XYZ file of C-alpha atoms in Angstrom:
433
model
C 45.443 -35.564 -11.692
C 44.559 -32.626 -9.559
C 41.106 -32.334 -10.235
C 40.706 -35.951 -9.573
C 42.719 -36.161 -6.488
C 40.679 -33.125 -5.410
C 37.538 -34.856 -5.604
C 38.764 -37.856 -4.152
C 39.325 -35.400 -0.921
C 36.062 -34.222 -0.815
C 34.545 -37.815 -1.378
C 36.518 -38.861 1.701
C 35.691 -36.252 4.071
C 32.136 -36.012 3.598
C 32.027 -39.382 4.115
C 34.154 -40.130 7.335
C 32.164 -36.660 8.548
C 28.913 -38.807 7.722
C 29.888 -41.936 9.435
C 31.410 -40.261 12.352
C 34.476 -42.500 12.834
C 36.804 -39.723 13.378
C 36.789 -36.252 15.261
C 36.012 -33.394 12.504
C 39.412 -31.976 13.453
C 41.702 -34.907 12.121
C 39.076 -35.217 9.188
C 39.374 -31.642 7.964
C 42.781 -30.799 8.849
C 45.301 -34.346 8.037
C 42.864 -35.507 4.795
C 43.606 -31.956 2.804
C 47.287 -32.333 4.195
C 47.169 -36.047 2.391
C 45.972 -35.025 -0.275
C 48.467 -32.250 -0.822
C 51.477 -35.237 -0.558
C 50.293 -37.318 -2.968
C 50.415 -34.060 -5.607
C 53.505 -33.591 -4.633
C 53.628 -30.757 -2.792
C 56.751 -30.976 0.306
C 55.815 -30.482 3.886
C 57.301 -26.758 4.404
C 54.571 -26.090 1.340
C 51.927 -27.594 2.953
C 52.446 -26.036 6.057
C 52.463 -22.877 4.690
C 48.797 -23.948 2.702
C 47.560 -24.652 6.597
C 48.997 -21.203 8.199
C 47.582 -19.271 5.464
C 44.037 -21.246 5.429
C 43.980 -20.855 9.251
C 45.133 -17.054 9.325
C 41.536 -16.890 7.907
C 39.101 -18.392 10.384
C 41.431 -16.891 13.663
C 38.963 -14.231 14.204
C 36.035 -16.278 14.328
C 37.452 -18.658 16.223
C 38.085 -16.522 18.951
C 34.493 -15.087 18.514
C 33.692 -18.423 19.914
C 35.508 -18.348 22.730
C 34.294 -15.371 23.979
C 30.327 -16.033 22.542
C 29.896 -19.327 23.697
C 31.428 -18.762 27.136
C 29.442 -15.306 27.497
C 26.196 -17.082 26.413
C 26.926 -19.796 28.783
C 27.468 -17.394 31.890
C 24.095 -15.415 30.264
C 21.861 -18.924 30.742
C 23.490 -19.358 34.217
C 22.243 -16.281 35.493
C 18.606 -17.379 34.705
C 17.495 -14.575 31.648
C 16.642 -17.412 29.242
C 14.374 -19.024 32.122
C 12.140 -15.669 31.371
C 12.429 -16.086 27.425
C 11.624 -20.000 27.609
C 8.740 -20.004 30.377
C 6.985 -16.469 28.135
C 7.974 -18.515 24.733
C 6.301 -21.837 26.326
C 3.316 -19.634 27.993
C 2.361 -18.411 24.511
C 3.070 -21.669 22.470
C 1.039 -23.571 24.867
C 1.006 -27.013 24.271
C 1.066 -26.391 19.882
C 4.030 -27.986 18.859
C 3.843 -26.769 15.390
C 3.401 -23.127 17.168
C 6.923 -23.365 18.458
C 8.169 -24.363 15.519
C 6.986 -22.011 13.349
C 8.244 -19.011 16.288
C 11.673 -20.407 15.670
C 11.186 -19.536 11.709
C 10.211 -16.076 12.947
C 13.180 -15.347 15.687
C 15.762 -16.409 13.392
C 14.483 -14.427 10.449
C 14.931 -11.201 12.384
C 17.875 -12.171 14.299
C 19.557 -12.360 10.534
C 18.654 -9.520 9.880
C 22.040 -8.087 10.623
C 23.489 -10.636 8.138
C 26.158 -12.489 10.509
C 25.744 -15.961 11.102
C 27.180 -16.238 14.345
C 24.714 -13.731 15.902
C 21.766 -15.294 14.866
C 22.355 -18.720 16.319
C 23.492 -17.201 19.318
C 20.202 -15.462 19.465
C 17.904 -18.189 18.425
C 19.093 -21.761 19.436
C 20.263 -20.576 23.356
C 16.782 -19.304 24.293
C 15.046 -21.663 21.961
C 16.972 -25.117 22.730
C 14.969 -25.554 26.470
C 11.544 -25.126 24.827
C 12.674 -28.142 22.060
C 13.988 -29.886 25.262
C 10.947 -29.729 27.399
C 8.812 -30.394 24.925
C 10.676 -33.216 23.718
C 11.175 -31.786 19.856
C 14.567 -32.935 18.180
C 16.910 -30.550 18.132
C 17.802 -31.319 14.789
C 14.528 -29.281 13.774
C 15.752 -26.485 15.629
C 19.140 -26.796 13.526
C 17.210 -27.468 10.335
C 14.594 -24.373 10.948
C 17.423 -22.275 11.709
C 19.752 -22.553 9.096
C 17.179 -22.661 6.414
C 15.813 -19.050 7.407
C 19.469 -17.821 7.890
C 19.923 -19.285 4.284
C 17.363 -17.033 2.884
C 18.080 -14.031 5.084
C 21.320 -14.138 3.974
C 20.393 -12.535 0.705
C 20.626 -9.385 2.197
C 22.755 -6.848 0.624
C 25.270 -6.677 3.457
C 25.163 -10.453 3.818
C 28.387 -12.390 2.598
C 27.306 -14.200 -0.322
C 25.407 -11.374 -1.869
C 28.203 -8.750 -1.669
C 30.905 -11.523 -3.004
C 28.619 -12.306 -6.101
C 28.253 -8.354 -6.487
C 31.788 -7.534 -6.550
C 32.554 -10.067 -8.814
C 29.908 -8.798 -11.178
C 31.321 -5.354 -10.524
C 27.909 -3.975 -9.228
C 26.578 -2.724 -6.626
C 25.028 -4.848 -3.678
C 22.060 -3.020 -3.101
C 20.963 -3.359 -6.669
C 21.780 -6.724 -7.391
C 18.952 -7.390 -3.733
C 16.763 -5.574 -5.522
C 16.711 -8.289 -8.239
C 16.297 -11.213 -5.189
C 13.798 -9.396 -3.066
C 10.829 -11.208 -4.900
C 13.186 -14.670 -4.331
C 13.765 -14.016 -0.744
C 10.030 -13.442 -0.269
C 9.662 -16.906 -1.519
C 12.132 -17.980 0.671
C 10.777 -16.831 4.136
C 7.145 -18.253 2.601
C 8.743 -21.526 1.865
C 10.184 -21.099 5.381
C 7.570 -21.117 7.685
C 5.481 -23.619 5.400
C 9.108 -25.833 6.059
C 8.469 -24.854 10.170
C 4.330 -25.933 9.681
C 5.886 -29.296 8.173
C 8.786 -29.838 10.898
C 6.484 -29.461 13.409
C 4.125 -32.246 12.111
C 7.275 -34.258 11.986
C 7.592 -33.333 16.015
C 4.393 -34.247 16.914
C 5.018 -37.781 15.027
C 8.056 -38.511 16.645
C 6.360 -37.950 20.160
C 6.579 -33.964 21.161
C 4.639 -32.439 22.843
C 3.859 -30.511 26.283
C 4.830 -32.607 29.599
C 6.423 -35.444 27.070
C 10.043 -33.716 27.577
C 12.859 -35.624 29.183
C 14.041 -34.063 31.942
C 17.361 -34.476 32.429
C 18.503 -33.863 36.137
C 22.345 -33.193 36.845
C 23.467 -34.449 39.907
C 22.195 -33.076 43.302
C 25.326 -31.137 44.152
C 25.554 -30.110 40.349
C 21.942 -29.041 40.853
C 22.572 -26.705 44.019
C 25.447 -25.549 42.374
C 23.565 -24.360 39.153
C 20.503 -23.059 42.067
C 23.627 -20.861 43.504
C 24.220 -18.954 40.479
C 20.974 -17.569 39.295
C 20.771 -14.063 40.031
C 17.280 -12.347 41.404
C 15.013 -10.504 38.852
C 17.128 -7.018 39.749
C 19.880 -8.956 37.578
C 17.659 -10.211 35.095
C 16.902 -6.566 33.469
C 20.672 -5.474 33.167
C 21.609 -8.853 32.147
C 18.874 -8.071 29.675
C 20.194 -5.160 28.799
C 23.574 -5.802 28.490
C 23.162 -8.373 25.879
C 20.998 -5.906 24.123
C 24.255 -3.771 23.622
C 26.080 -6.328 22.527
C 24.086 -7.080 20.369
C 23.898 -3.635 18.995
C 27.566 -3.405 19.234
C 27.791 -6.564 16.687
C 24.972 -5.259 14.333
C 26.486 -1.509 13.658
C 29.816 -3.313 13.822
C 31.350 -1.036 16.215
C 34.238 -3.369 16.726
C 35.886 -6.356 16.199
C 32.672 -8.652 17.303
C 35.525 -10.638 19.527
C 36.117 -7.781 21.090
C 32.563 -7.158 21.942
C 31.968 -10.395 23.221
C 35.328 -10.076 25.447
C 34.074 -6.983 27.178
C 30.201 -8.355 26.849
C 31.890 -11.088 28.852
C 33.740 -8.844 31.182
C 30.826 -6.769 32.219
C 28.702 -9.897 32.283
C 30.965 -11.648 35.278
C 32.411 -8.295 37.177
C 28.142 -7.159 37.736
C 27.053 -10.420 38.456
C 29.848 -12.731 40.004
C 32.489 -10.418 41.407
C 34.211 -13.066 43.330
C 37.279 -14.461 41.565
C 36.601 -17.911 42.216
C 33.156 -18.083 40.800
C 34.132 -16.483 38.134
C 36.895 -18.966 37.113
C 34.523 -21.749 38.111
C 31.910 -20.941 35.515
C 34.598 -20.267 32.468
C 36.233 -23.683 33.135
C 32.224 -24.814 32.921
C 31.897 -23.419 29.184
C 35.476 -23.201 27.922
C 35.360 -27.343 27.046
C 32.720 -26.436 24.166
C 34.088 -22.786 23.040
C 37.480 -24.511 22.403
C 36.267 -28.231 20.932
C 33.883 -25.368 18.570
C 37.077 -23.012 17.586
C 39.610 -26.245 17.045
C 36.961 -27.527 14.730
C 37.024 -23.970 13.017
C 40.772 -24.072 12.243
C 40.688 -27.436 10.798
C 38.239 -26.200 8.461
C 40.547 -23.726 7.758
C 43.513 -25.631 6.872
C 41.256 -27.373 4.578
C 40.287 -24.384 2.710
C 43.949 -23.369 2.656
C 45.146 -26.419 1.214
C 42.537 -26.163 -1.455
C 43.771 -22.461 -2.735
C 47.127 -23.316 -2.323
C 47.506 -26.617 -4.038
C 45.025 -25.085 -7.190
C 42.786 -28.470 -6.848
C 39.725 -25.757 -6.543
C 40.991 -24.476 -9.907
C 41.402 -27.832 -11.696
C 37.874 -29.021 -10.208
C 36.219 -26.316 -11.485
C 37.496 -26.827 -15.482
C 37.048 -30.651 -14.987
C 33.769 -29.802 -14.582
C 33.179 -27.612 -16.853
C 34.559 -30.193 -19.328
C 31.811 -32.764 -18.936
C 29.086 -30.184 -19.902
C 27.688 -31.336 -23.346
C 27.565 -28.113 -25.544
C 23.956 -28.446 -26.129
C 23.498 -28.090 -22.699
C 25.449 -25.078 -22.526
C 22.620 -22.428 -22.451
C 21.871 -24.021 -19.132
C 24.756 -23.856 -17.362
C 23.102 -21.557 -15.045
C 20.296 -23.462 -14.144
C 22.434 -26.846 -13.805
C 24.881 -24.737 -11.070
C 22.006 -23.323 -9.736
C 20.786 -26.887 -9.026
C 24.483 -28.002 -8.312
C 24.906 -25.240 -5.489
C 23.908 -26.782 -2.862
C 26.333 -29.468 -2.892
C 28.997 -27.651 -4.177
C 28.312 -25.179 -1.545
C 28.944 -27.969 1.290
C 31.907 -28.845 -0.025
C 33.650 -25.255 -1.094
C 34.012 -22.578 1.469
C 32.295 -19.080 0.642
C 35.141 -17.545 -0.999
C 36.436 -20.206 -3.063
C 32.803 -20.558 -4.131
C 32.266 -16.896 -5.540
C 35.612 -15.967 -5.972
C 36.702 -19.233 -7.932
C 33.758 -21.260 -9.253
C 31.111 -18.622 -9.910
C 33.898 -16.167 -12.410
C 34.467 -19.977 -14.268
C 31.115 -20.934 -14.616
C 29.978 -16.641 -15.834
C 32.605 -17.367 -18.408
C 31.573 -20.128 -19.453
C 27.932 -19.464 -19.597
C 28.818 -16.214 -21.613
C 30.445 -18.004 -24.536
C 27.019 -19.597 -24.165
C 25.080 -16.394 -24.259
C 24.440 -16.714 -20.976
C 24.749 -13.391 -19.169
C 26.953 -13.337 -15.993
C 24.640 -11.848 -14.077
C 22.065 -14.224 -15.055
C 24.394 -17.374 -13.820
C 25.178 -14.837 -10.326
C 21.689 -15.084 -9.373
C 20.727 -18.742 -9.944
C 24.322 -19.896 -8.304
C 23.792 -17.343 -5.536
C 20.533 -19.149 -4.197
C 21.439 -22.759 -3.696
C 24.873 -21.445 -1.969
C 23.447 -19.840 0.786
C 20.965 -22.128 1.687
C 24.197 -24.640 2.373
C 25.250 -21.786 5.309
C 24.443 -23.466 8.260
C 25.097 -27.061 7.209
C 28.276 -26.814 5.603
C 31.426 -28.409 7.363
C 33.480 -25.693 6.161
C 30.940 -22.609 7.922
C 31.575 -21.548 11.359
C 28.208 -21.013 12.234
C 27.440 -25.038 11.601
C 30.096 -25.933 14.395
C 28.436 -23.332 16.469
C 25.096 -24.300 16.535
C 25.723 -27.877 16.646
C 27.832 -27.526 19.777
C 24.788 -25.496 21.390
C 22.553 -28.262 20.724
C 24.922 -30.695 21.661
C 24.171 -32.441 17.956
C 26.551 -34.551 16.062
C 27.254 -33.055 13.059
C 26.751 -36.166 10.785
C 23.287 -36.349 12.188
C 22.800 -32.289 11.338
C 24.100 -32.899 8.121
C 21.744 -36.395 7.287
C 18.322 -34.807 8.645
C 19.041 -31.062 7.497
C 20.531 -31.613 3.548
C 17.102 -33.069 1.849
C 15.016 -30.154 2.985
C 17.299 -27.480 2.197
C 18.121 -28.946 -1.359
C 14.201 -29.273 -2.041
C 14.315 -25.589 -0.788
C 16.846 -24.512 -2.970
C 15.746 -26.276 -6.417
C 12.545 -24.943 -5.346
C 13.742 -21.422 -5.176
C 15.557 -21.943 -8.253
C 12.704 -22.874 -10.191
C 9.929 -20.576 -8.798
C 12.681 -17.621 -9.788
C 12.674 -18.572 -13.386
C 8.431 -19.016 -12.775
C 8.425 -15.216 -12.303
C 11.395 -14.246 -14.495
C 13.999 -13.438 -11.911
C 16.563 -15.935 -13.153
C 15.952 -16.367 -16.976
C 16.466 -19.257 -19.108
């Protein structure tokens, strides 16, 4: 009854997140909640199932706060104008050059490992080139995720350090075993950029094809008023540079960092009070429709541990397996991870699922860390597309993208990807069969 009531929940949300009839926030947050009633559980439960779920996500969400709003004030005072007109200058009028640049910033912007840095390095400075040259932004999402998926494999990335604790090793060896995987990865990658731009170019891009999209005159002045002059643009420059820094060596909480990035950021350039206020009531609409989304997700996730539906899922799968196709349980959750991964936050994944299925697989003779590495690849290439990431709300609410249409254009690629990865890793031995 759990399991099934469980799946019935994650059948429903995709698909009212899909069709776009209601706000991600009532989706994530009052389906789980549902769902928990009709097991039975009583509301003081429940609640507790949300606090708990959203005690987990209240860092990032005030990350961004602070991010988007200090990224928005950053654009205002003209530095991305510099990156876009240099980026554009090089590119030319190659479409498929652009594209495949995006593959390349947001492979080393991840190379720090957090999710939320790396779109806020990539899709701010590279959403006006996709805009002027008239390139869906939906590639951008698509090229950026994908590359953070792979990235991600890094030994101080999430996923990899999860599946390496569970295995009780340590994370540097168990990269060692996906460098030749990753390799693939950022290879399949760019050939993924070649092919998105070819899409671009057949849905219209190219140079002086871009829509335009003028605000209104006063809005226009307005926006005029607060660039800063090239003196600004270097410290600006720099600034973000040390906040970035700040965020890689992990100095700090990376709210924090943004909070005093932000600080700095108005006090140099906008030290009147009233400008100031003006241009965080500008960028606070997104930062909190982004966080609120966050929380939901949250109290989704919470309602999952706390209710044990994650628990009864997993053995209901595990029950449909035919034996004989138990020496390949590996290979079938490899396959599998992908959409599990868009429906099962990060923990839940490798801290639930993946100890199930390793047990499983070893009555099997599968060994654990034989199922960690095929499970591990399809997972993370879910990262920036999954409802239940922060990053996903993040970049979508930078591109101004629905996240139904992120979610329809971005899944077939990155589960080609991912069975792809799978299968070239048991071509060259990494996972074995």
């Amino acid at each position: 009854m759990t399991a099934a009531i469980g799946f019935l929940m994650i059948v429903a949300i995709v698909a009212l997140l899909l069709k776009g009839k209601m706000s991600p926030v009532v989706v994530l947050a009052a389906i789980p909640a549902l769902a928990a009633l009709i097991l039975g559980f009583g509301l003081p439960d429940i609640m507790k199932f949300i606090a708990d779920g959203i005690g987990t996500t209240t860092s990032n969400g005030i990350l961004f706060i602070f991010s988007v709003i200090y990224f928005g004030v950053l654009a205002d005072t003209g530095l991305f104008d510099v990156i876009v007109n240099w980026l554009v200058k090089k590119a030319g009028n190659n479409v498929i050059a652009i594209t495949v640049a995006t593959a390349i910033i947001a492979t080393i912007a991840h190379l720090d490992g957090t999710t939320a840095v790396t779109v806020l390095i990539t899709i701010p400075s590279m959403y006006p080139v996709y805009k002027k040259m008239n390139i869906d932004e939906r590639i951008l999402l698509c090229i950026t995720g994908a590359c953070m998926g792979v990235m991600n494999l890094l030994p101080w990335g999430g996923p990899t350090a999860r599946a390496a604790t569970v295995l009780q090793m340590d994370a540097n060896d168990l990269w060692h075993m996906l460098i030749p995987i990753q390799v693939i990865g950022c290879i399949i990658n760019i050939a993924l950029a070649v092919v998105m731009g070819m899409i671009a170019i057949k849905m219209g891009a190219g140079a002086g094809k871009g829509v335009e999209i003028e605000s209104a005159q006063e809005e226009k002045k307005e926006d005029d008023a607060l660039r800063k002059g090239p003196k600004m643009l270097f410290f600006n420059f720099l600034l973000t540079a040390v906040v970035i820094a700040g965020l890689s060596v992990g100095i700090g909480k990376s709210y924090v960092v943004f909070l005093l990035g932000l600080c700095v950021l108005l006090a140099v350039n906008y030290p009147d009070q009233k400008t100031q206020q003006k241009l965080i009531k500008k960028h606070a609409p997104s930062a909190i429709a982004i966080s609120a989304t966050l929380f939901a997700a949250g109290a989704m996730v919470g309602v999952f541990d706390g209710t044990g539906m994650l628990e009864a899922m997993a053995s209901a799968i595990m029950g449909i397996i035919p034996p004989a196709l138990g020496q390949y349980i590996h290979i079938i959750f490899g396959i599998l991870a992908l959409p599990l991964g868009l429906c099962i936050g990060t923990d839940a994944y490798f801290y639930g699922i993946m100890p199930l299925v390793m047990q499983v697989g070893e009555t099997y003779g599968v060994a654990s860390l034989n199922t960690a590495i095929a499970m591990i690849i399809g997972k993370n290439l879910a990262l920036m597309v999954s409802p239940l990431v922060p990053a996903t709300y993040l970049a979508i609410g930078l591109t101004n993208t629905e996240l139904k249409d992120h979610m329809k254009f971005s899944i077939p690629p990155y589960y080609v990807t991912s069975v792809l990865m799978v299968f070239l890793g048991i071509v060259i031995g990494v996972v074995k069969l």
